[in-house]
mmCIF file of C-alpha atoms and ligand atoms in Angstrom:
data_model
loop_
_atom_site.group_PDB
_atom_site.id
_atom_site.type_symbol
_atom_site.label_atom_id
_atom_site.label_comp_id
_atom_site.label_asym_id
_atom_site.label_seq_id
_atom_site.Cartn_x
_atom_site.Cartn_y
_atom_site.Cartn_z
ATOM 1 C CA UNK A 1 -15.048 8.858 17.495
ATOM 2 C CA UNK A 2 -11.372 9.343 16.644
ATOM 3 C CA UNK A 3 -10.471 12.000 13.995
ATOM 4 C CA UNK A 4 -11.103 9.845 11.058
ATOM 5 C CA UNK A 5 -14.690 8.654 10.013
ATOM 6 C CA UNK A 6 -14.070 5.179 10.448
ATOM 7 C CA UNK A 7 -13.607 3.468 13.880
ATOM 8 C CA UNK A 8 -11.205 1.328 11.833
ATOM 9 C CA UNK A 9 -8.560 1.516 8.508
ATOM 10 C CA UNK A 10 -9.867 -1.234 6.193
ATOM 11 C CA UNK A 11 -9.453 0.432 3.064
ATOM 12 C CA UNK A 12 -9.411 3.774 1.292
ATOM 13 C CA UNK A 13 -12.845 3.222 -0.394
ATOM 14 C CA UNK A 14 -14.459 3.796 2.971
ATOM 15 C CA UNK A 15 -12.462 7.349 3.533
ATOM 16 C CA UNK A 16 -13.821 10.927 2.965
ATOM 17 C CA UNK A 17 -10.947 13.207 0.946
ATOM 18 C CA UNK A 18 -11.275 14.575 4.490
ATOM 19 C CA UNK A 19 -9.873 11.613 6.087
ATOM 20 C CA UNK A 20 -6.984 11.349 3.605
ATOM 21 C CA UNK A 21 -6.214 14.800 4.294
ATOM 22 C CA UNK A 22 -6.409 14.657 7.948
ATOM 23 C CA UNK A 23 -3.975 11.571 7.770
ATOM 24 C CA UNK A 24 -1.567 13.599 5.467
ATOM 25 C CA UNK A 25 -1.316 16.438 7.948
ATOM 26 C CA UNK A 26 -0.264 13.979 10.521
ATOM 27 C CA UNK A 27 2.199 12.114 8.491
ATOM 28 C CA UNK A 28 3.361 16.072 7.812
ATOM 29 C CA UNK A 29 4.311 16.350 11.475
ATOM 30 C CA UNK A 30 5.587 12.841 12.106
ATOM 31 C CA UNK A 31 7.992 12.970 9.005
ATOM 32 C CA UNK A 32 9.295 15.820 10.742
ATOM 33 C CA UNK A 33 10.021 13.833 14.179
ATOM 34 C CA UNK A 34 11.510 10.559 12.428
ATOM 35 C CA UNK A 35 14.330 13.019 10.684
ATOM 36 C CA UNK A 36 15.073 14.116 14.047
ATOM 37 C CA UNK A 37 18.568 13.082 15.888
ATOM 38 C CA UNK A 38 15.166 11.299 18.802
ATOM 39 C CA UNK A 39 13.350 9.599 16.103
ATOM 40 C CA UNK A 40 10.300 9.057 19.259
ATOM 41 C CA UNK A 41 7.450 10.906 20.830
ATOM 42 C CA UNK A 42 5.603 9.457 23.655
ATOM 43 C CA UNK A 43 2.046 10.037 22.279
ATOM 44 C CA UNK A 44 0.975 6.505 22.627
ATOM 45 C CA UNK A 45 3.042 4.811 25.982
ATOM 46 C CA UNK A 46 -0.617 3.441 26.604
ATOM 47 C CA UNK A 47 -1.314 1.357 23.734
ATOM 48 C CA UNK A 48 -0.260 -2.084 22.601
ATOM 49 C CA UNK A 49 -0.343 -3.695 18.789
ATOM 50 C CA UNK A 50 0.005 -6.574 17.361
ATOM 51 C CA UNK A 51 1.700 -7.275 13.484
ATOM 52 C CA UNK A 52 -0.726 -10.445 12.546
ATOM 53 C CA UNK A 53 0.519 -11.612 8.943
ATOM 54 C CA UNK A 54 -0.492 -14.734 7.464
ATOM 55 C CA UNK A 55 1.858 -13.591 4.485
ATOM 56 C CA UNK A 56 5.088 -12.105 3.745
ATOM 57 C CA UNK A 57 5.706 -9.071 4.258
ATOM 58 C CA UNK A 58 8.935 -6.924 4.307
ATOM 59 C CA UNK A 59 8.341 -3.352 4.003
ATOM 60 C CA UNK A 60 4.598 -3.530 5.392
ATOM 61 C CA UNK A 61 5.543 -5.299 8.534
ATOM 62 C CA UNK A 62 8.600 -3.277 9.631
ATOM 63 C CA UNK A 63 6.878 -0.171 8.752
ATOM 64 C CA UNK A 64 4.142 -1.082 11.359
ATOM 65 C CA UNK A 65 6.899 -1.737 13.751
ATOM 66 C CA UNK A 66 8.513 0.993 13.215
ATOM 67 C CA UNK A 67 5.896 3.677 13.214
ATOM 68 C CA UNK A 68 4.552 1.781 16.830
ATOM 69 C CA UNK A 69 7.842 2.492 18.261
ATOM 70 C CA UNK A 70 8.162 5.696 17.322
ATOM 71 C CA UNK A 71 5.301 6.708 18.751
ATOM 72 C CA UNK A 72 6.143 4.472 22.031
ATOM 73 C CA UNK A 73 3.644 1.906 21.869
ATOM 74 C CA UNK A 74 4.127 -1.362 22.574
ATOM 75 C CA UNK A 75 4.160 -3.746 19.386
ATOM 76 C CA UNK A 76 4.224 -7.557 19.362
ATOM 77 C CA UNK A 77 4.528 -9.715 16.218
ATOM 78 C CA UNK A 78 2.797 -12.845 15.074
ATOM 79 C CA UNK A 79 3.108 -14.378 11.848
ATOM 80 C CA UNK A 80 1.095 -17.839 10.663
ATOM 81 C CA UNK A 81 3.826 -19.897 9.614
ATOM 82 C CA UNK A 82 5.785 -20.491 13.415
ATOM 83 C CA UNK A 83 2.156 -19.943 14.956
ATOM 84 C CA UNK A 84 -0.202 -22.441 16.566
ATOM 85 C CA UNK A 85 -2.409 -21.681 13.028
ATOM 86 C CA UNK A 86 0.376 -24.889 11.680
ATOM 87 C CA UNK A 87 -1.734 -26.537 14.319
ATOM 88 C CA UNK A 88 -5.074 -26.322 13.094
ATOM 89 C CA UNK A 89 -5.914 -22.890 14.649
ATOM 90 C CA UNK A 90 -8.792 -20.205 13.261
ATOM 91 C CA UNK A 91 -7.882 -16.711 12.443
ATOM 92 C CA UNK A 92 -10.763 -15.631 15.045
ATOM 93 C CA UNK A 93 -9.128 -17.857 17.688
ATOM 94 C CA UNK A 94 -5.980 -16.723 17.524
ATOM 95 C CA UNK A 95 -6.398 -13.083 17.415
ATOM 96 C CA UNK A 96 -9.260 -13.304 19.897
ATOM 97 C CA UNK A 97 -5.993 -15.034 22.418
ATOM 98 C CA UNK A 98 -3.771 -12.080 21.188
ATOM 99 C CA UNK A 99 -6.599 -9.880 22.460
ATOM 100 C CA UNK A 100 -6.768 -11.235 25.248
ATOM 101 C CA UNK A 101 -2.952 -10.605 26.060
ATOM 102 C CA UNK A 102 -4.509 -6.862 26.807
ATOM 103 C CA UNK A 103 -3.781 -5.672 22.923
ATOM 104 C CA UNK A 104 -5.384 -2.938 21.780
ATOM 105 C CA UNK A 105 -4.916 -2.730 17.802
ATOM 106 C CA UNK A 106 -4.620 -5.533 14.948
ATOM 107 C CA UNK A 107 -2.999 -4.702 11.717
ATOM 108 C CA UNK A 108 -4.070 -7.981 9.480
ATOM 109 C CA UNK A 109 -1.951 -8.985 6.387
ATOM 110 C CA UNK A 110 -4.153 -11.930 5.304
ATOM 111 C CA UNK A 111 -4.489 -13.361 1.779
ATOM 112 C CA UNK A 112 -8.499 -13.651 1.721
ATOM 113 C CA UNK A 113 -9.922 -10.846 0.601
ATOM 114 C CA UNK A 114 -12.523 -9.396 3.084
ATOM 115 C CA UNK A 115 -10.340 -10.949 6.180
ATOM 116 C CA UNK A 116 -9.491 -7.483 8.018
ATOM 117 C CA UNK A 117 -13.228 -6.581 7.587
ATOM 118 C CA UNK A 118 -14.483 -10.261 9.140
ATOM 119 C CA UNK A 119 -12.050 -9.509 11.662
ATOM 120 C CA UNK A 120 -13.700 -5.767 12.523
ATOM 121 C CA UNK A 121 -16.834 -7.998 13.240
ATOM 122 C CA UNK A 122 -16.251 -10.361 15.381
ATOM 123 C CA UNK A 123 -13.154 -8.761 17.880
ATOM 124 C CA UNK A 124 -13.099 -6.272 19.802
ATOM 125 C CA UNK A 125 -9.721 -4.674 18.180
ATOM 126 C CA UNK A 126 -9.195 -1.833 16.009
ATOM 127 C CA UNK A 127 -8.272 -3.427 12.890
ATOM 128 C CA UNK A 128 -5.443 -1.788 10.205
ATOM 129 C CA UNK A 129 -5.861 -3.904 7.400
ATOM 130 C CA UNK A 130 -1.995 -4.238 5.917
ATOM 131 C CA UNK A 131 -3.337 -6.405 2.618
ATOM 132 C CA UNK A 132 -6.231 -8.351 1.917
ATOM 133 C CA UNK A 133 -5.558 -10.840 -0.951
ATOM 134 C CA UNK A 134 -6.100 -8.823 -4.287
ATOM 135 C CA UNK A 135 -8.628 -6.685 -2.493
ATOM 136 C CA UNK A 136 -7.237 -3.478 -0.868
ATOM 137 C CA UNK A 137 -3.798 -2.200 0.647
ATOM 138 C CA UNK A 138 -4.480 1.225 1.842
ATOM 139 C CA UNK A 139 -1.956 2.180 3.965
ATOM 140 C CA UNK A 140 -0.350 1.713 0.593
ATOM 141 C CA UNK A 141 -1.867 3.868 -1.307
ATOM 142 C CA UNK A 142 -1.878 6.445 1.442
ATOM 143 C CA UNK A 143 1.891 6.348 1.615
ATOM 144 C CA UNK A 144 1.781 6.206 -2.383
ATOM 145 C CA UNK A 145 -0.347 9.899 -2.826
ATOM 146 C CA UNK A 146 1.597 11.369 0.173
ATOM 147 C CA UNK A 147 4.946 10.500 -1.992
ATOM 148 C CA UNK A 148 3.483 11.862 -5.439
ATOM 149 C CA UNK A 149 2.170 15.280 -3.241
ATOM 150 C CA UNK A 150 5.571 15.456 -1.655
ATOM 151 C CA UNK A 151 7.209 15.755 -5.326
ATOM 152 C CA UNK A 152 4.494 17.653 -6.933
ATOM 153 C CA UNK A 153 2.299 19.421 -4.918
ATOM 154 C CA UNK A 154 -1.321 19.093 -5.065
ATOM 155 C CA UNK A 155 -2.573 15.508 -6.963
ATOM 156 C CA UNK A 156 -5.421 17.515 -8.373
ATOM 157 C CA UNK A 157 -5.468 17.139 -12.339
ATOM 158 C CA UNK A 158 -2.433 14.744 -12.275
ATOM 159 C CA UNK A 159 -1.970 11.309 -14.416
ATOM 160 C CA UNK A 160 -1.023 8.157 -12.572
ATOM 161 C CA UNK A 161 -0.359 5.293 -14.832
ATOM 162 C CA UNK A 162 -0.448 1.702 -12.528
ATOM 163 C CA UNK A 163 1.635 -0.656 -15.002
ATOM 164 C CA UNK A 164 1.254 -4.245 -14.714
ATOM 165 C CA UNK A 165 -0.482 -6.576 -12.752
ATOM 166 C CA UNK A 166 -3.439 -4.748 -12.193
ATOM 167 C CA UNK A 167 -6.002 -8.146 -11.828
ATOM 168 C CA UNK A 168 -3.859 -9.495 -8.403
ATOM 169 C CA UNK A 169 -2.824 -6.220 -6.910
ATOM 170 C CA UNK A 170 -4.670 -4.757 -4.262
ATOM 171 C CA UNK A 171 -2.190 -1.854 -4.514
ATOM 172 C CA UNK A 172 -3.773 -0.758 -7.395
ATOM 173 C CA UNK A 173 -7.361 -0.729 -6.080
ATOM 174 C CA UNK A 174 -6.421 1.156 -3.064
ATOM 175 C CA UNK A 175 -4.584 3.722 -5.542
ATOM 176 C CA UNK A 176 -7.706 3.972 -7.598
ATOM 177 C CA UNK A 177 -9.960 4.893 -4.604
ATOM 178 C CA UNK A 178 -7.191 6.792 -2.892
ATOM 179 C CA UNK A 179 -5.729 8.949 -6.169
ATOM 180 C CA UNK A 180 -9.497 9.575 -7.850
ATOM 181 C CA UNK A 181 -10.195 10.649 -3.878
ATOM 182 C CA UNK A 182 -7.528 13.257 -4.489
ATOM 183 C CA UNK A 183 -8.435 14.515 -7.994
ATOM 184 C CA UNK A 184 -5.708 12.638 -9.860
ATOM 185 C CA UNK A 185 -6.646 10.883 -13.373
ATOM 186 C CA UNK A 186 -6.032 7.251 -13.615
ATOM 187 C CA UNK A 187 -4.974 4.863 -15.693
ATOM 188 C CA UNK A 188 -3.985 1.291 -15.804
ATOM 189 C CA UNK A 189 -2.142 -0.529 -18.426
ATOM 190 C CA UNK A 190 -0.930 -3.896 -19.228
ATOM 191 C CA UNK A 191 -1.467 -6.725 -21.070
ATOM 192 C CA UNK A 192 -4.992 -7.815 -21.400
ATOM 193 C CA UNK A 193 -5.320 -10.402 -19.783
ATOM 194 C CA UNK A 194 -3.824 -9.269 -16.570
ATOM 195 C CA UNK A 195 -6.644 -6.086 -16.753
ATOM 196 C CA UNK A 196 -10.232 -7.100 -15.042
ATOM 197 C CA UNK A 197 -13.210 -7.021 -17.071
ATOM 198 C CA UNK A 198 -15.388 -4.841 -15.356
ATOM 199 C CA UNK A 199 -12.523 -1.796 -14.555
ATOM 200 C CA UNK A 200 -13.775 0.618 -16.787
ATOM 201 C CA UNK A 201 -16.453 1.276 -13.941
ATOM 202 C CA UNK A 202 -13.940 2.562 -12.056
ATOM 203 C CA UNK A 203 -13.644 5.541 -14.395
ATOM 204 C CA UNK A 204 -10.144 4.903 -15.235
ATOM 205 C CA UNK A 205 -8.149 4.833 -18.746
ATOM 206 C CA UNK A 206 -7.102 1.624 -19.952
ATOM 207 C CA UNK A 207 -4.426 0.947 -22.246
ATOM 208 C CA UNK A 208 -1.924 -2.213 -23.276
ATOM 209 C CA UNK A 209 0.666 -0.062 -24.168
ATOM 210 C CA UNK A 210 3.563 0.653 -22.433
ATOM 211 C CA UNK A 211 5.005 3.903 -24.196
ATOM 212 C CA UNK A 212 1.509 5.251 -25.073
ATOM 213 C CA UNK A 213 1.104 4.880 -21.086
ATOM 214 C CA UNK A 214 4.273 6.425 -20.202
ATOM 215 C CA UNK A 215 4.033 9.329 -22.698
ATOM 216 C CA UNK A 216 -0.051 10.153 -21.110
ATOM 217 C CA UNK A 217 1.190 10.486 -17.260
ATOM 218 C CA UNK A 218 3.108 12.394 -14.852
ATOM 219 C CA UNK A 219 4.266 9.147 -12.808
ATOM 220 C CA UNK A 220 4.008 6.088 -13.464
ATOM 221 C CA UNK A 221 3.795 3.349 -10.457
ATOM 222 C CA UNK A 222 5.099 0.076 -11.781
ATOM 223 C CA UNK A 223 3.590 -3.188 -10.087
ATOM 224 C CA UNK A 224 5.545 -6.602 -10.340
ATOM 225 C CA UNK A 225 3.846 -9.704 -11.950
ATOM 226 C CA UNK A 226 2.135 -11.916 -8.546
ATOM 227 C CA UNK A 227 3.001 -15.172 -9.448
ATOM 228 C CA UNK A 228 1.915 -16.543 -6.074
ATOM 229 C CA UNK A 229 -1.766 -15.442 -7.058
ATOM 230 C CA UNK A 230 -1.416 -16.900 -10.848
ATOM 231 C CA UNK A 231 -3.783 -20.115 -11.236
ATOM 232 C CA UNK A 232 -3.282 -19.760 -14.642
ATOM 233 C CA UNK A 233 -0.434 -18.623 -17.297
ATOM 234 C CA UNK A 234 -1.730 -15.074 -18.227
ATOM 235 C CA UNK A 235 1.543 -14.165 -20.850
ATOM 236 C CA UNK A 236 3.687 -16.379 -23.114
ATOM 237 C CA UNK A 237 6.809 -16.026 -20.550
ATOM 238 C CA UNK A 238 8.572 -13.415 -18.677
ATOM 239 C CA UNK A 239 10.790 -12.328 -21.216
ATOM 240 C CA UNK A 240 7.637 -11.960 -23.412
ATOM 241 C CA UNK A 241 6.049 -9.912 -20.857
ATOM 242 C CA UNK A 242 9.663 -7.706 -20.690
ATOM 243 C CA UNK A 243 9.573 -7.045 -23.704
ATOM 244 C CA UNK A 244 6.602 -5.360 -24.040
ATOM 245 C CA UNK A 245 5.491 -4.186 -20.319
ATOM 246 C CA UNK A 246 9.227 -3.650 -18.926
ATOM 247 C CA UNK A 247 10.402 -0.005 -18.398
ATOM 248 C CA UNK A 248 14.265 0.317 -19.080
ATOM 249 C CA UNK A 249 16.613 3.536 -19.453
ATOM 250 C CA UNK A 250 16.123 3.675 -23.115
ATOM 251 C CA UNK A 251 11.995 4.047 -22.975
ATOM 252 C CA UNK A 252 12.768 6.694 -19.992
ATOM 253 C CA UNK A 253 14.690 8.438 -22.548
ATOM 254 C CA UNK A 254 12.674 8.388 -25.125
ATOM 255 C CA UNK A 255 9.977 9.858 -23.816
ATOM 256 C CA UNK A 256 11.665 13.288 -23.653
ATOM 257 C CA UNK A 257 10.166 14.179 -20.354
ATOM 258 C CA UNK A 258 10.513 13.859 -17.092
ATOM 259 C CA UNK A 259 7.892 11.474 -15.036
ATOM 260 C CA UNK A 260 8.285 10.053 -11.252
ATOM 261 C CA UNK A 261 8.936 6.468 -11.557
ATOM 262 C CA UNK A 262 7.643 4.697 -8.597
ATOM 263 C CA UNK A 263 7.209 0.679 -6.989
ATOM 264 C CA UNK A 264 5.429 -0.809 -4.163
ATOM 265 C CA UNK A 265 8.254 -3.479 -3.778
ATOM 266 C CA UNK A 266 9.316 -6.350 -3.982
ATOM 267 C CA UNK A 267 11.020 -5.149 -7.094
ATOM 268 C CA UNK A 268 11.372 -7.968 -9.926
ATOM 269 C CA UNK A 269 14.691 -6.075 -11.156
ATOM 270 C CA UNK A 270 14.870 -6.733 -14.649
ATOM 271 C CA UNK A 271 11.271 -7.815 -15.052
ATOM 272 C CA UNK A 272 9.125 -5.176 -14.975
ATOM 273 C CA UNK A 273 11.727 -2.510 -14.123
ATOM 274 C CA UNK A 274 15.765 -2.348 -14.748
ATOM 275 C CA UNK A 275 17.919 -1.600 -11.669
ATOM 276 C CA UNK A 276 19.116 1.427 -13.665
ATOM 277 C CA UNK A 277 15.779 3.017 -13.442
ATOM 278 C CA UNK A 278 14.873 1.437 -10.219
ATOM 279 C CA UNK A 279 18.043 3.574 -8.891
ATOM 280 C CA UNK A 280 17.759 6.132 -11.087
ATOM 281 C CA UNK A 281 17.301 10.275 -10.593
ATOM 282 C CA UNK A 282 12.919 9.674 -11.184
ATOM 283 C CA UNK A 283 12.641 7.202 -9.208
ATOM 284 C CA UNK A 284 11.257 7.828 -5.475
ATOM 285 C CA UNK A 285 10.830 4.175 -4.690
ATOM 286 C CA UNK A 286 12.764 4.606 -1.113
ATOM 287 C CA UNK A 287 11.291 7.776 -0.496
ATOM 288 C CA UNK A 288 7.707 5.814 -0.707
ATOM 289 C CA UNK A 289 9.607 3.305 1.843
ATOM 290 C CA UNK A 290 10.399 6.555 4.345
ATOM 291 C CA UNK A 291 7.281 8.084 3.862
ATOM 292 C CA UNK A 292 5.213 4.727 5.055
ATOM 293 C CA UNK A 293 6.769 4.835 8.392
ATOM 294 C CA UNK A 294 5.337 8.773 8.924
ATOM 295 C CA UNK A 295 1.606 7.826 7.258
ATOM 296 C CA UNK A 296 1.425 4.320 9.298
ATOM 297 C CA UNK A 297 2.737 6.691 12.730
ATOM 298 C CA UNK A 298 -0.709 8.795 11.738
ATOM 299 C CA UNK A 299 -3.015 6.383 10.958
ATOM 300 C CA UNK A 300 -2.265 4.540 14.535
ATOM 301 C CA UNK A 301 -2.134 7.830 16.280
ATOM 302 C CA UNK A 302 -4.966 8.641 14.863
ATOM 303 C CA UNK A 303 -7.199 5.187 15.238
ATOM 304 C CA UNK A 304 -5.991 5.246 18.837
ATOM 305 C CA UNK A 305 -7.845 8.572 19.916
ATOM 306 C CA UNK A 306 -10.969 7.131 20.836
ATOM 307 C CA UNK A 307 -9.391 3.450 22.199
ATOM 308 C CA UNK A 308 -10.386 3.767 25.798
ATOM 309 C CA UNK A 309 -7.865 4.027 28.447
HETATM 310 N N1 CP B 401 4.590 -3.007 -0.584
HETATM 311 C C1 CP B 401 4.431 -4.041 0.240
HETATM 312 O O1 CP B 401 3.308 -4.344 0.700
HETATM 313 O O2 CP B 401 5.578 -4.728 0.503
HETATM 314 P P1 CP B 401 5.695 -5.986 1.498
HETATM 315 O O3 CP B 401 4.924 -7.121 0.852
HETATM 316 O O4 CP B 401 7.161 -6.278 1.630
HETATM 317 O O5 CP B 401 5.051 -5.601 2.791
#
């Protein structure tokens, strides 16, 4: 068994505080090497991966790249839409062919929730699930609480607002499990119909208001609206949705206090977050895009400790 208690990452609800601990202390030591002058250590020379995304992906993909590199393993790249899956190809086929190219890991971006586990049961490959549909994300959310406990310590007793699209985000169910993990209090907010039904057994706060969310938490992690997962029309219009659910320099002000403003990406600028606050002095949206290359680095490195060699 490696150092974690799960033979594979396929989301935070399956982790012990212990294992998001562990995985912080890593990251701890790997932030340190990627802000050296020789951004590399040699820990993993042995191992190969394999980026499979059947969906888009900027920051998750590089990330993965990145963090393989660092740590000197070898990392190819697939994605669905120039692969033989435009062809009629199943998911098990084609990773079991990637497999058999002698790779060692599989980090899965798939849109069916589930996929990354299916995938865990019928390879052979340590799976790193980068996004299942609306189910989990928790490399996110690891990268998410590591940011928030860079800026303020412990995440014991603190209040994380998740603003938006809560029903199509698996960012927010991997911050639920990951931040309640920690001791944080959560809450979600936005409009109605874009809450689930059932989410109060989650043990989190709901509210549809922006400012009454705002003035209740310490951060507040703003989620865009995922119009690629919208079968139906959930607000009037965007501008509606603005209006009420967008955070802009004069509700920052307002508030007379100081939160962390933070964003998964892609960024709607001007939808549910101005550029001025998006680039403003609370927000630590790019240092949650730095800090996923050091938490990625220590999940691999620490999945790979029990891949034979
Ligand atoms: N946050 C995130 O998952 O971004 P990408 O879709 O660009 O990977």
């Amino acid at each position: 068994m490696n150092n974690l208690s799960v033979p594979h990452l396929l989301g935070i609800r399956d982790l012990t505080l212990m294992d998001i601990e562990t995985v912080f202390k890593t990251a701890d030591s790997f932030k340190e090497v990627i802000n050296r002058p020789i951004k590399k250590v040699p820990s993993l020379r042995d191992i190969t991966l394999a980026n499979v995304f059947f969906e888009n992906s900027t920051r998750t993909r590089l990330s993965f790249e990145l963090a393989a590199k660092r740590l000197s393993a070898d990392m190819v790249n697939f994605s669905a839409s120039n692969s033989s899956v435009k062809k009629g190809e199943t998911l098990i086929d084609s990773v079991n062919n990637i497999l058999a190219m002698k790779v060692d890991m599989v980090v899965l971006r798939h849109a069916s929730p589930g996929a990354a586990l299916f995938l865990s049961q019928h390879t052979s490959a340590k799976i790193i699930n980068a996004g299942d549909g609306t189910h989990e994300h928790p490399t996110q959310a690891l990268l998410d609480a590591f940011s928030i406990r860079e800026k303020l310590g412990s995440l014991k007793g603190k209040k994380v607002a998740i603003i938006g699209d809560i029903l199509h985000s698996r960012v927010a169910l991997s911050n639920i499990y990951c931040l309640q993990k920690l001791g944080a209090e959560v809450m979600v907010c936005g409009p109605s119909t874009l809450i689930p039904k059932h989410v109060h057994l989650l043990k989190v706060h709901v509210s549809h208001n922006l400012r009454e969310a705002l003035l209740w938490c310490d951060v507040a992690n703003m989620l865009r609206i995922q119009l690629e997962r919208q079968e139906a029309e959930y607000f009037p219009s965007l501008r509606d949705y603005t209006l009420h659910f967008g955070l802009n320099r004069a509700l920052m002000d307002s508030l007379q206090k100081e939160i962390l403003v933070m964003h998964p990406g892609p960024i709607n600028r001007g939808v549910e977050i101005t550029s001025e606050v998006a680039e403003g002095p609370n927000s630590i949206i790019l240092n949650q895009v730095e800090n996923g290359v050091a938490i990625r680095m220590a999940v691999i490195y620490l999945l790979a400790s029990d891949i034979e060699r």
